[in-house]
Amino acid sequence: MKKIQSVIDRIQPPEESGRLLAKRRLDRLTKPPGSLGRLESLAVWYVGATGKVPVPPLQKAIVVFAGDHGVTEEKVSAYPKAVTAQMVYNFLNGGAAINVLARQAGADVRVIDMGVDHDFGKRPGLVDRKIARGTRNMKFGYALSRRKALSAIAVGCELAEEEARRGTNLLGTGEMGIGNTTASSAITALLTGAPVGTVTGRGTGIDLPALRAKRAVIQEAIRVNRPNRHDPIDVLSKVGGFEIAGIVGLLLGAAAHRIPVVVDGFISTAAALIAVSLAPEVKEYLLSAHRSAEPGHRIALAKLGLRPLFDLEMRLGEGTGAALAMGWVESAVRILTEMATFDEAGVSGPEREK
Amino acid sequence: MKKIQSVIDRIQPPEESGRLLAKRRLDRLTKPPGSLGRLESLAVWYVGATGKVPVPPLQKAIVVFAGDHGVTEEKVSAYPKAVTAQMVYNFLNGGAAINVLARQAGADVRVIDMGVDHDFGKRPGLVDRKIARGTRNMKFGYALSRRKALSAIAVGCELAEEEARRGTNLLGTGEMGIGNTTASSAITALLTGAPVGTVTGRGTGIDLPALRAKRAVIQEAIRVNRPNRHDPIDVLSKVGGFEIAGIVGLLLGAAAHRIPVVVDGFISTAAALIAVSLAPEVKEYLLSAHRSAEPGHRIALAKLGLRPLFDLEMRLGEGTGAALAMGWVESAVRILTEMATFDEAGVSGPEREK
């Protein structure tokens, strides 16, 4: 916890002066003031977070954390657990949706093995930070020990630090872990106070009986583990996962290094609930990409006070929503840096009343 | 009208076989079926419209039609009429929002002078198809003659034909014309039957007294001109504009050449109302980019049965919403063409019930 606390202690609020400079420039550009709507707010958010004017070219990376879940024994997913490892190979080979969308956005994809139940050996492109071969089945006790949860958060913090050293100035979150909507629903129920029934959805696409079973498993896990809602690390350890803990750490570390982060879907937002509980100022560095089809996502976003940029009814995870939203952050930054002002272009401003 | 009718006669419905091929492939890709939500529908729409499998690389262009409006005499805009020409120069110099966003999307920008009240002389990059130096003030009679309206539509058809020859396989609409939300509100009121009050908004940002005056001008224009709601060309000629007519023609021509089109905001959608009234099958070739902040836009979209992809509270026009949405069409197409299938990646499918 000492390592994590030192990261938390570094987090500062965004620079009001940067936000103001961005706003002033936006109003001098050749368009009616405010007419680019939320794209303008994005530019202000970005400059406020980094505090850097002029804005340097964007260097984007999406960090995809992978981990397995013991709770898959309870048939909470439509897919077998082996798919987590198989999809990691797919990420490394560039064939998954996140690879396609990240390429288009000009973002690097980092693939982090936080806790996959598979021995990958040495694989080019795979960052091996495995803490264990998956979590334990939360139905019968804690998913990961408090010590392991803290280690996993620390890994995320270190990865953010590495990104800062590399010059990354826009991060996106991603994840892969069969069973992780179960963990995220449990976290969301605990940290928002919403009933398990309303925050638990069909994940990869289970049928109604399986959905009922999934809800019952989460209820049981909460009954057995009695997580302390006022201790986000306790919640993470009792019903979370290694990839979720990694995202928590990435969010903390990114805020400490003033790197704005695009938060993907439901799992990433569950991690954001934990990170913001640990350090409320993290929120200012976060952008919610989209509202996913998972019912708990809306509730988690409301609790965080984050308004998603779009809703394409996506429910894939991996960071796919973040990749799309990163394109818009780039649009916003380019508007700020590339558009002509009224003076430069010789365009008349609004007519004043006489 | 003969020229336009021959274009309309060429329009075919999209290819069901193309749509089916796209759907089948999407379900074999390494993701839960349907988990990319509307991005998957976009891919199906695109392939259905072009009918081409495999999908060739995208060649994108945004066609920005410019025209002036006599009704600006009535102070319906916050900006002086001269801004139309000034912004055309800005487009040619690459300093406007549409230039920035189109560059990012990898789309060419074509700038068409359909009826700007300014003599540009020969300007590199400007396509001179000027029909008149702006419309007449609709408050006192028709905005443009029926003959000129038809000529302007024919220009749009020819431009679509040129794009087809160039190999463009994704078009976006854009426009510039101080006063053109007034024309678009009038068109929307007439073709949807909605009251003028509910379809008329603040455009570039007028205050409440000016908004009241704008509504009164539209009411008066409709009273004076008595446009025939069942004759879309009559509506266009009485209360429309040259740039709007150009978009109408582009939409017809694009559908005839099976080029999918991303429709930008309120003005483009008013043009779509006219185009779809002339040829209902045009609708299948259209994608609504976004819902703009103009109140009439929602009503026009509902009439067309088009569901916008996103809402960033934008109200700039120029094609800015279309440029952002084109990035997503490209994402959808890349998902279809670049992602690995379950077989290729060796990933297990969903577990079947025993």
XYZ file of C-alpha atoms in Angstrom:
708
model
C 0.000 0.000 0.000
C 2.980 2.351 0.584
C 3.856 2.346 -3.118
C 0.232 2.997 -4.088
C -0.158 5.711 -1.465
C 2.860 7.549 -2.844
C 1.255 7.496 -6.296
C -2.021 8.793 -4.847
C -0.170 11.559 -3.017
C 1.229 12.834 -6.327
C -2.216 13.376 -7.906
C -3.028 17.059 -8.418
C -6.216 18.662 -9.713
C -6.159 19.758 -13.395
C -4.717 23.176 -14.276
C -7.391 25.840 -14.376
C -5.041 28.050 -16.408
C -4.770 25.415 -19.132
C -8.525 25.040 -19.272
C -8.943 28.802 -19.591
C -6.387 29.106 -22.389
C -8.132 26.346 -24.312
C -11.540 27.980 -23.854
C -10.271 31.364 -25.025
C -8.706 29.922 -28.121
C -11.823 27.901 -28.981
C -13.859 31.117 -28.975
C -11.480 32.789 -31.422
C -11.694 29.984 -33.991
C -13.744 30.407 -37.179
C -17.039 28.961 -35.949
C -19.877 30.239 -33.796
C -18.812 29.998 -30.121
C -19.682 26.593 -28.676
C -20.931 25.245 -32.014
C -18.721 22.168 -31.839
C -20.512 21.166 -28.637
C -18.899 18.404 -26.620
C -15.895 18.317 -28.939
C -14.982 21.684 -27.430
C -15.392 20.347 -23.879
C -13.089 17.486 -24.825
C -10.366 19.899 -25.868
C -10.722 21.821 -22.596
C -10.629 18.592 -20.594
C -7.523 17.384 -22.387
C -5.544 20.606 -21.967
C -6.625 20.939 -18.350
C -5.471 17.409 -17.587
C -2.050 17.625 -19.243
C -1.522 21.298 -18.407
C 0.528 21.601 -21.619
C 0.038 24.496 -24.034
C 0.689 24.276 -26.926
C -0.530 20.701 -27.159
C 2.165 18.325 -28.446
C 1.181 15.654 -31.019
C -0.810 12.849 -29.445
C 0.919 9.601 -28.539
C -1.774 7.079 -27.773
C -1.723 3.678 -26.136
C -4.435 1.279 -25.072
C -3.431 -0.980 -22.219
C -5.286 -4.295 -22.315
C -5.113 -6.214 -19.031
C -5.954 -9.922 -19.094
C -6.900 -12.178 -16.218
C -8.966 -15.250 -15.482
C -11.780 -15.721 -12.998
C -12.380 -18.722 -10.778
C -16.071 -17.907 -10.772
C -16.327 -19.236 -14.348
C -16.764 -22.636 -12.629
C -20.290 -21.423 -11.930
C -21.122 -21.113 -15.675
C -21.554 -17.352 -15.519
C -20.292 -16.874 -19.091
C -21.360 -18.095 -22.512
C -17.716 -18.820 -23.337
C -15.248 -21.273 -21.786
C -12.468 -19.835 -19.629
C -9.880 -20.944 -22.202
C -11.041 -18.084 -24.409
C -9.144 -15.571 -22.231
C -5.795 -17.073 -23.248
C -6.937 -17.663 -26.821
C -7.905 -14.019 -27.131
C -4.533 -12.955 -25.741
C -2.926 -14.812 -28.641
C -5.397 -13.106 -30.964
C -4.355 -9.694 -29.549
C -0.691 -10.555 -30.083
C -1.413 -11.586 -33.666
C -3.347 -8.386 -34.373
C -6.613 -10.126 -35.262
C -8.970 -8.899 -32.548
C -11.393 -5.975 -32.719
C -9.170 -3.879 -30.452
C -6.219 -4.336 -32.809
C -8.265 -3.158 -35.774
C -9.719 -0.122 -34.019
C -6.451 0.850 -32.330
C -4.604 0.715 -35.655
C -7.171 3.066 -37.120
C -6.865 5.417 -34.135
C -3.074 5.347 -34.368
C -2.840 3.899 -30.870
C -0.412 1.239 -29.686
C -1.891 -1.803 -27.959
C -0.103 -3.183 -24.901
C -1.136 -6.639 -23.798
C -0.575 -7.370 -20.122
C -0.911 -10.820 -18.613
C -2.025 -9.992 -15.083
C -3.449 -13.362 -14.205
C -4.335 -15.618 -17.105
C -4.663 -19.327 -16.347
C -2.246 -20.317 -19.095
C 1.501 -20.532 -19.566
C 2.379 -18.283 -22.506
C 6.143 -18.767 -22.204
C 8.096 -15.922 -23.785
C 5.896 -14.216 -26.386
C 6.987 -11.113 -28.257
C 4.609 -8.294 -27.429
C 3.224 -9.863 -24.273
C 4.014 -8.064 -21.032
C 4.241 -10.769 -18.395
C 3.108 -9.386 -15.033
C 1.227 -12.504 -14.010
C 0.423 -12.553 -10.312
C -1.493 -15.836 -10.256
C -3.205 -18.173 -12.698
C -6.592 -16.547 -12.249
C -8.662 -15.645 -9.207
C -10.345 -18.040 -6.833
C -14.072 -18.710 -7.112
C -15.627 -15.781 -5.211
C -18.646 -17.897 -4.364
C -16.603 -19.699 -1.705
C -14.285 -16.963 -0.440
C -12.163 -14.011 -1.537
C -11.230 -13.877 -5.224
C -7.717 -12.611 -4.578
C -5.873 -11.901 -1.374
C -5.506 -8.293 -0.266
C -1.753 -8.578 -0.819
C -2.224 -9.779 -4.398
C -4.813 -7.074 -5.068
C -2.306 -4.450 -3.934
C 0.444 -6.013 -6.055
C -1.819 -5.924 -9.109
C -2.672 -2.254 -8.512
C 1.034 -1.522 -8.158
C 1.658 -3.147 -11.546
C -0.896 -0.798 -13.118
C 0.824 2.175 -11.468
C 4.196 1.056 -12.832
C 2.793 0.650 -16.322
C 1.443 4.220 -16.193
C 4.883 5.395 -15.124
C 6.446 3.560 -18.077
C 3.943 5.220 -20.405
C 4.831 8.616 -18.980
C 8.529 7.898 -19.645
C 7.683 6.849 -23.203
C 5.870 10.149 -23.785
C 2.376 8.678 -24.034
C -0.081 11.525 -23.566
C -3.380 9.736 -24.072
C -4.197 6.378 -22.542
C -7.109 4.020 -23.065
C -8.148 1.128 -20.847
C -8.944 -2.352 -22.070
C -9.386 -5.828 -20.642
C -9.983 -9.458 -21.409
C -11.200 -11.972 -18.889
C -13.986 -14.508 -19.293
C -16.180 -14.004 -16.222
C -15.236 -10.393 -15.603
C -18.713 -8.903 -15.989
C -19.601 -11.022 -12.948
C -16.790 -9.414 -10.944
C -17.674 -5.943 -12.279
C -21.352 -6.354 -11.415
C -20.397 -7.325 -7.858
C -18.075 -4.312 -7.531
C -20.722 -1.988 -8.977
C -23.412 -3.285 -6.619
C -21.115 -2.819 -3.621
C -19.760 0.624 -4.501
C -22.993 2.195 -5.793
C -25.422 0.498 -3.393
C -27.587 -0.621 -6.331
C -29.218 -4.069 -6.102
C -27.325 -6.956 -7.727
C -30.324 -7.616 -9.979
C -30.157 -4.204 -11.632
C -26.395 -4.105 -12.218
C -26.011 -7.631 -13.619
C -26.513 -8.297 -17.321
C -25.926 -10.874 -19.994
C -22.209 -10.231 -20.520
C -21.068 -12.063 -23.635
C -24.659 -13.163 -24.228
C -26.005 -15.686 -21.707
C -29.646 -16.783 -21.659
C -32.178 -15.971 -18.940
C -31.606 -19.054 -16.708
C -27.849 -18.388 -16.824
C -28.471 -14.725 -15.992
C -30.497 -15.761 -12.950
C -27.701 -18.101 -11.877
C -25.131 -15.320 -12.374
C -27.114 -13.009 -10.109
C -27.436 -15.720 -7.473
C -23.676 -16.364 -7.567
C -22.954 -12.672 -6.998
C -25.439 -12.527 -4.107
C -23.812 -15.557 -2.590
C -20.293 -14.157 -3.042
C -21.306 -10.978 -1.243
C -22.965 -12.971 1.556
C -19.935 -15.218 2.025
C -17.238 -12.537 1.748
C -18.965 -9.597 3.460
C -16.831 -7.010 1.608
C -16.504 -3.653 3.360
C -18.076 -1.087 1.019
C -16.005 1.659 2.598
C -12.760 -0.113 1.771
C -12.413 -0.284 -2.026
C -9.365 -2.561 -1.774
C -11.417 -4.998 0.271
C -14.128 -4.971 -2.400
C -11.547 -5.481 -5.147
C -9.936 -8.341 -3.316
C -13.149 -10.138 -2.355
C -15.036 -9.956 -5.679
C -12.624 -8.362 -8.198
C -10.004 -9.637 -10.576
C -6.391 -9.187 -11.567
C -7.137 -7.299 -14.782
C -9.535 -5.005 -12.915
C -6.880 -4.278 -10.307
C -4.422 -3.510 -13.103
C -6.797 -0.908 -14.526
C -7.239 0.627 -11.059
C -3.489 1.085 -10.861
C -3.249 2.452 -14.392
C -5.881 5.095 -13.598
C -4.109 6.148 -10.405
C -0.721 6.256 -12.103
C -2.036 8.123 -15.140
C -3.583 10.816 -12.944
C -0.340 11.113 -11.001
C 1.514 11.676 -14.294
C -1.210 13.911 -15.718
C -1.981 11.564 -18.584
C -5.662 11.776 -19.601
C -7.346 8.373 -19.850
C -10.248 7.201 -21.948
C -12.195 4.674 -19.893
C -13.734 1.900 -21.996
C -16.891 0.051 -20.935
C -18.413 -1.664 -17.927
C -15.346 -3.490 -16.560
C -13.123 -0.427 -16.919
C -15.764 1.694 -15.219
C -15.978 -0.733 -12.300
C -12.215 -0.252 -11.952
C -12.770 3.517 -12.113
C -15.232 3.248 -9.204
C -12.442 1.737 -7.128
C -9.778 4.199 -8.283
C -11.985 7.233 -7.623
C -12.921 5.846 -4.200
C -9.206 5.713 -3.429
C -8.442 9.160 -4.881
C -11.380 11.366 -5.906
C -9.228 13.664 -8.071
C -8.595 10.795 -10.488
C -12.009 11.537 -11.922
C -10.817 14.745 -13.583
C -8.385 12.721 -15.705
C -11.038 10.309 -16.946
C -13.222 10.421 -20.003
C -16.009 7.880 -20.375
C -15.927 6.630 -23.963
C -19.336 5.092 -24.331
C -22.267 3.568 -22.569
C -22.190 -0.160 -23.083
C -25.181 -2.453 -23.300
C -24.470 -3.883 -19.796
C -27.133 -2.523 -17.416
C -24.684 -1.886 -14.576
C -22.634 0.479 -16.682
C -25.188 3.275 -16.573
C -25.352 2.987 -12.796
C -21.581 3.020 -12.341
C -21.259 6.056 -14.630
C -23.974 7.915 -12.740
C -22.195 7.250 -9.453
C -18.957 8.609 -10.927
C -20.710 11.585 -12.513
C -19.212 10.672 -15.889
C -21.222 11.226 -19.037
C -20.310 8.855 -21.846
C -19.517 10.323 -25.259
C -21.569 7.882 -27.296
C -23.744 4.789 -27.235
C -23.371 2.313 -30.068
C -24.854 -0.568 -28.042
C -21.413 -2.148 -27.847
C -20.605 -4.796 -25.249
C -17.294 -6.266 -26.328
C -14.793 -4.644 -24.000
C -11.082 -5.088 -24.902
C -10.853 -1.286 -25.084
C -12.881 -1.075 -28.305
C -15.010 1.830 -27.103
C -11.919 3.624 -25.839
C -10.267 3.256 -29.244
C -13.220 4.913 -30.984
C -13.355 7.717 -28.428
C -9.609 8.364 -28.707
C -10.246 9.388 -32.303
C -12.565 12.090 -31.019
C -10.080 13.300 -28.425
C -7.639 13.657 -31.289
C -10.295 15.545 -33.283
C -10.815 17.916 -30.376
C -7.106 18.553 -29.969
C -6.677 19.099 -33.700
C -9.549 21.581 -33.756
C -7.722 23.504 -31.070
C -4.353 23.431 -32.783
C -5.119 23.386 -36.520
C -8.166 25.623 -37.052
C -7.770 29.238 -38.149
C -8.924 32.082 -35.906
C -11.324 34.797 -37.132
C -8.372 37.189 -37.388
C -6.133 34.805 -39.290
C -8.854 33.923 -41.790
C -10.323 37.419 -42.173
C -13.781 36.180 -41.251
C -16.292 38.585 -39.684
C -17.538 37.856 -36.190
C -21.177 38.000 -35.053
C -23.054 41.227 -35.817
C -23.496 43.369 -32.744
C -26.806 44.999 -31.996
C -26.630 48.726 -32.688
C -36.351 17.525 -64.837
C -35.563 14.957 -67.556
C -31.940 14.712 -66.459
C -32.956 14.323 -62.811
C -35.641 11.772 -63.663
C -33.096 9.627 -65.485
C -30.920 9.653 -62.364
C -33.899 8.707 -60.198
C -34.778 5.886 -62.579
C -31.332 4.347 -62.058
C -31.750 4.026 -58.279
C -32.002 0.398 -57.123
C -32.611 -0.996 -53.645
C -29.486 -2.266 -51.801
C -28.309 -5.823 -52.426
C -29.766 -8.267 -49.945
C -27.030 -10.761 -50.846
C -24.314 -8.273 -49.858
C -26.030 -7.607 -46.548
C -26.275 -11.327 -45.850
C -22.616 -11.982 -46.659
C -21.597 -9.180 -44.309
C -23.825 -10.499 -41.505
C -22.476 -14.022 -41.864
C -18.886 -12.858 -41.738
C -19.539 -10.636 -38.699
C -20.822 -13.662 -36.797
C -17.649 -15.655 -37.541
C -15.324 -12.950 -36.208
C -13.623 -13.359 -32.816
C -16.204 -11.576 -30.659
C -19.584 -12.519 -29.228
C -22.219 -12.183 -32.004
C -23.616 -8.654 -32.139
C -21.245 -7.375 -29.452
C -20.043 -4.484 -31.593
C -23.605 -3.180 -31.704
C -24.306 -0.476 -34.234
C -20.802 -0.753 -35.659
C -21.931 -4.111 -37.049
C -25.085 -2.577 -38.545
C -22.889 0.041 -40.195
C -20.833 -2.647 -41.904
C -23.989 -4.369 -43.147
C -25.404 -1.069 -44.395
C -22.210 -0.208 -46.235
C -21.851 -3.558 -47.991
C -25.545 -3.627 -48.866
C -25.328 -0.175 -50.414
C -22.214 -0.755 -52.513
C -22.962 -4.416 -53.218
C -19.203 -5.039 -53.349
C -17.611 -7.996 -51.590
C -14.761 -7.949 -50.698
C -14.864 -4.305 -49.710
C -12.202 -2.237 -51.490
C -10.260 0.382 -49.477
C -12.387 3.417 -48.678
C -12.051 6.549 -50.785
C -13.845 9.317 -48.965
C -14.958 12.774 -49.994
C -17.040 15.440 -48.300
C -18.815 17.734 -50.710
C -19.384 21.189 -49.234
C -21.973 23.236 -51.124
C -22.032 26.995 -50.541
C -24.824 29.448 -51.282
C -26.228 32.720 -50.026
C -29.729 33.530 -48.870
C -31.717 36.675 -49.625
C -33.614 36.166 -46.393
C -30.547 37.345 -44.450
C -31.971 40.848 -45.098
C -34.424 39.955 -42.353
C -31.630 39.562 -39.747
C -32.290 35.858 -39.260
C -28.616 35.117 -38.521
C -26.109 36.261 -35.920
C -23.527 36.642 -38.694
C -23.410 38.951 -41.721
C -24.009 37.393 -45.140
C -20.403 38.151 -46.134
C -19.327 35.292 -43.883
C -20.459 32.738 -46.485
C -17.791 33.903 -48.949
C -15.228 34.424 -46.186
C -15.740 30.871 -45.016
C -15.351 29.577 -48.575
C -11.885 31.166 -48.593
C -11.264 29.564 -45.209
C -12.234 26.145 -46.646
C -9.875 26.675 -49.590
C -7.059 27.595 -47.199
C -7.677 24.538 -45.036
C -8.396 26.497 -41.847
C -12.017 25.599 -41.108
C -13.311 22.873 -38.801
C -14.327 20.714 -41.753
C -10.778 20.818 -43.127
C -9.334 19.675 -39.819
C -11.831 16.849 -39.309
C -11.736 15.691 -42.931
C -7.930 15.531 -42.855
C -8.146 13.331 -39.794
C -10.762 11.098 -41.451
C -8.664 10.833 -44.604
C -11.448 12.431 -46.647
C -11.044 14.934 -49.461
C -13.023 18.156 -49.191
C -14.660 19.519 -52.338
C -15.853 23.106 -52.161
C -18.675 23.958 -54.546
C -19.877 27.491 -55.189
C -23.532 26.922 -55.963
C -24.739 30.441 -55.334
C -22.475 32.617 -53.216
C -22.996 36.378 -53.502
C -19.338 37.046 -54.240
C -17.050 36.910 -57.255
C -14.261 34.461 -56.421
C -12.598 34.656 -59.845
C -10.499 31.567 -60.606
C -9.479 29.955 -57.313
C -7.580 26.686 -57.148
C -9.708 24.105 -55.394
C -12.998 25.928 -55.853
C -15.547 24.225 -58.077
C -17.500 27.014 -59.732
C -21.063 25.895 -60.374
C -22.622 29.210 -59.418
C -26.212 29.495 -60.598
C -26.959 32.932 -59.137
C -25.515 35.264 -56.527
C -27.730 33.958 -53.760
C -31.448 33.364 -53.461
C -34.151 36.013 -53.323
C -35.707 36.970 -49.996
C -38.350 34.278 -49.456
C -40.423 36.673 -47.391
C -41.540 38.420 -50.578
C -41.723 35.552 -53.068
C -39.949 32.393 -54.216
C -36.326 32.003 -53.159
C -35.230 30.495 -56.444
C -37.116 29.780 -59.640
C -38.190 26.213 -60.343
C -35.816 26.176 -63.301
C -32.865 27.221 -61.140
C -33.803 24.718 -58.447
C -33.740 21.954 -61.051
C -30.410 23.171 -62.428
C -28.927 23.127 -58.944
C -30.155 19.576 -58.325
C -28.688 18.548 -61.671
C -25.316 19.971 -60.590
C -25.422 17.773 -57.477
C -26.224 14.740 -59.645
C -23.281 15.505 -61.932
C -20.932 15.866 -58.972
C -22.007 12.435 -57.700
C -21.307 11.042 -61.154
C -17.832 12.596 -61.099
C -17.199 11.039 -57.683
C -18.268 7.639 -59.021
C -15.778 8.040 -61.900
C -13.050 8.988 -59.424
C -13.726 5.821 -57.416
C -15.123 7.559 -54.352
C -16.986 4.942 -52.330
C -18.055 6.979 -49.317
C -19.520 10.469 -49.540
C -20.326 13.023 -46.882
C -22.515 16.101 -47.238
C -21.576 19.565 -46.096
C -22.749 23.130 -46.610
C -22.084 26.763 -45.881
C -24.663 29.487 -46.228
C -25.500 32.219 -43.745
C -29.279 32.037 -43.366
C -29.635 28.401 -44.309
C -31.150 27.178 -41.049
C -34.057 29.500 -41.921
C -34.519 27.753 -45.273
C -34.088 24.326 -43.689
C -36.632 25.072 -40.969
C -39.137 26.117 -43.616
C -38.505 22.944 -45.639
C -38.775 20.786 -42.521
C -42.043 22.414 -41.449
C -43.528 21.887 -44.905
C -42.371 18.299 -45.469
C -43.000 16.960 -41.962
C -46.137 18.954 -41.147
C -44.596 20.108 -37.858
C -45.326 23.686 -36.726
C -42.744 26.329 -37.689
C -42.237 27.134 -34.013
C -41.008 23.660 -33.148
C -38.634 23.212 -36.101
C -36.944 26.621 -35.889
C -33.948 27.160 -33.641
C -31.145 29.561 -32.901
C -28.883 28.576 -35.815
C -25.464 30.171 -35.317
C -26.672 31.545 -31.970
C -29.314 34.270 -32.214
C -31.088 35.674 -29.159
C -34.752 35.203 -28.297
C -36.148 38.316 -30.078
C -34.231 37.335 -33.225
C -35.545 33.778 -32.930
C -39.105 35.124 -32.758
C -38.443 37.264 -35.825
C -36.956 34.258 -37.650
C -40.085 32.236 -36.980
C -42.299 35.085 -38.156
C -40.295 35.397 -41.384
C -40.728 31.688 -42.106
C -44.455 31.876 -41.405
C -44.726 34.851 -43.725
C -42.688 33.139 -46.469
C -45.005 30.134 -46.342
C -48.091 32.410 -46.417
C -46.793 34.403 -49.370
C -45.428 31.489 -51.424
C -48.000 28.783 -50.663
C -45.584 25.953 -51.437
C -47.190 22.665 -52.450
C -46.154 20.132 -49.780
C -46.701 17.296 -52.227
C -44.246 18.771 -54.704
C -40.797 18.726 -53.100
C -39.288 20.735 -55.972
C -41.878 23.446 -55.337
C -40.931 23.515 -51.648
C -37.228 23.676 -52.527
C -37.764 26.477 -54.982
C -40.022 28.588 -52.764
C -38.136 28.398 -49.455
C -34.901 26.509 -50.195
C -31.426 27.445 -51.319
C -28.813 26.632 -53.923
C -26.569 24.682 -51.566
C -29.554 22.678 -50.322
C -30.550 21.857 -53.894
C -26.975 20.776 -54.568
C -27.141 18.315 -51.674
C -30.471 16.973 -52.963
C -28.806 16.232 -56.281
C -25.762 14.664 -54.646
C -27.971 12.294 -52.649
C -29.924 11.241 -55.731
C -26.781 10.785 -57.799
C -24.973 8.903 -55.038
C -27.860 6.444 -54.681
C -27.939 5.970 -58.458
C -24.221 5.100 -58.377
C -24.530 3.037 -55.180
C -22.249 5.301 -53.197
C -23.224 5.344 -49.495
C -23.575 8.858 -48.096
C -23.119 10.178 -44.574
C -25.647 12.948 -44.049
C -24.375 15.729 -41.811
C -26.713 17.897 -39.705
C -29.940 19.862 -39.991
C -29.431 21.479 -43.409
C -28.268 18.244 -45.003
C -31.217 16.423 -43.471
C -33.655 18.992 -44.870
C -32.122 18.226 -48.271
C -32.562 14.508 -47.535
C -36.277 15.119 -46.882
C -36.549 16.486 -50.406
C -34.425 13.762 -52.002
C -36.342 10.956 -50.287
C -39.662 12.568 -51.272
C -38.451 12.435 -54.867
C -37.101 8.877 -54.623
C -37.859 6.868 -51.470
C -35.104 4.313 -52.124
C -32.473 7.000 -51.598
C -32.998 6.470 -47.883
C -31.238 3.102 -47.934
C -28.031 4.815 -49.067
C -28.087 7.380 -46.274
C -26.534 7.306 -42.841
C -27.394 10.046 -40.367
C -24.158 11.117 -38.698
C -25.409 12.912 -35.638
C -28.280 14.752 -34.061
C -27.492 18.445 -34.066
C -28.614 20.964 -31.472
C -31.164 22.477 -33.927
C -34.657 21.452 -32.762
C -35.926 20.760 -36.281
C -33.300 18.125 -36.861
C -34.874 15.564 -34.575
C -38.187 16.039 -36.349
C -36.714 15.714 -39.833
C -34.824 12.553 -38.815
C -37.957 11.015 -37.334
C -39.851 11.679 -40.558
C -37.082 9.985 -42.541
C -36.834 7.098 -40.094
C -33.099 7.726 -39.723
C -31.427 7.209 -36.370
C -28.354 9.362 -35.869
C -25.138 7.682 -34.766
C -24.203 10.182 -32.080
C -25.090 13.447 -30.376
C -22.254 15.747 -29.398
C -24.503 18.828 -29.276
C -22.826 20.125 -32.422
C -24.455 22.824 -34.549
C -21.751 23.955 -36.944
C -22.648 22.247 -40.182
C -19.978 22.332 -42.959
C -20.007 18.527 -42.879
C -18.261 18.334 -39.497
C -20.615 15.675 -38.128
C -20.296 13.688 -41.347
C -16.498 13.759 -41.078
C -16.609 12.282 -37.577
C -19.112 9.615 -38.617
C -17.052 8.649 -41.672
C -14.346 7.518 -39.273
C -16.841 5.085 -37.793
C -17.932 3.784 -41.176
C -14.281 3.090 -41.824
C -14.042 1.336 -38.437
C -17.004 -0.839 -39.348
C -15.545 -1.762 -42.713
C -12.156 -2.524 -41.188
C -13.756 -4.757 -38.570
C -15.317 -6.694 -41.407
C -12.149 -6.973 -43.444
C -9.296 -7.046 -40.918
C -10.558 -9.049 -37.925
C -9.721 -12.729 -37.533
C -12.467 -15.363 -37.530
C -12.830 -17.921 -34.720
C -11.343 -20.551 -37.022
C -8.380 -18.462 -38.120
C -7.510 -17.472 -34.546
C -8.194 -20.845 -32.938
C -10.622 -19.291 -30.470
C -13.428 -21.403 -28.979
C -17.009 -20.417 -29.702
C -19.811 -20.199 -27.137
C -20.386 -23.280 -24.976
C -23.457 -25.205 -26.031
C -25.905 -26.489 -23.483
C -25.537 -30.245 -23.075
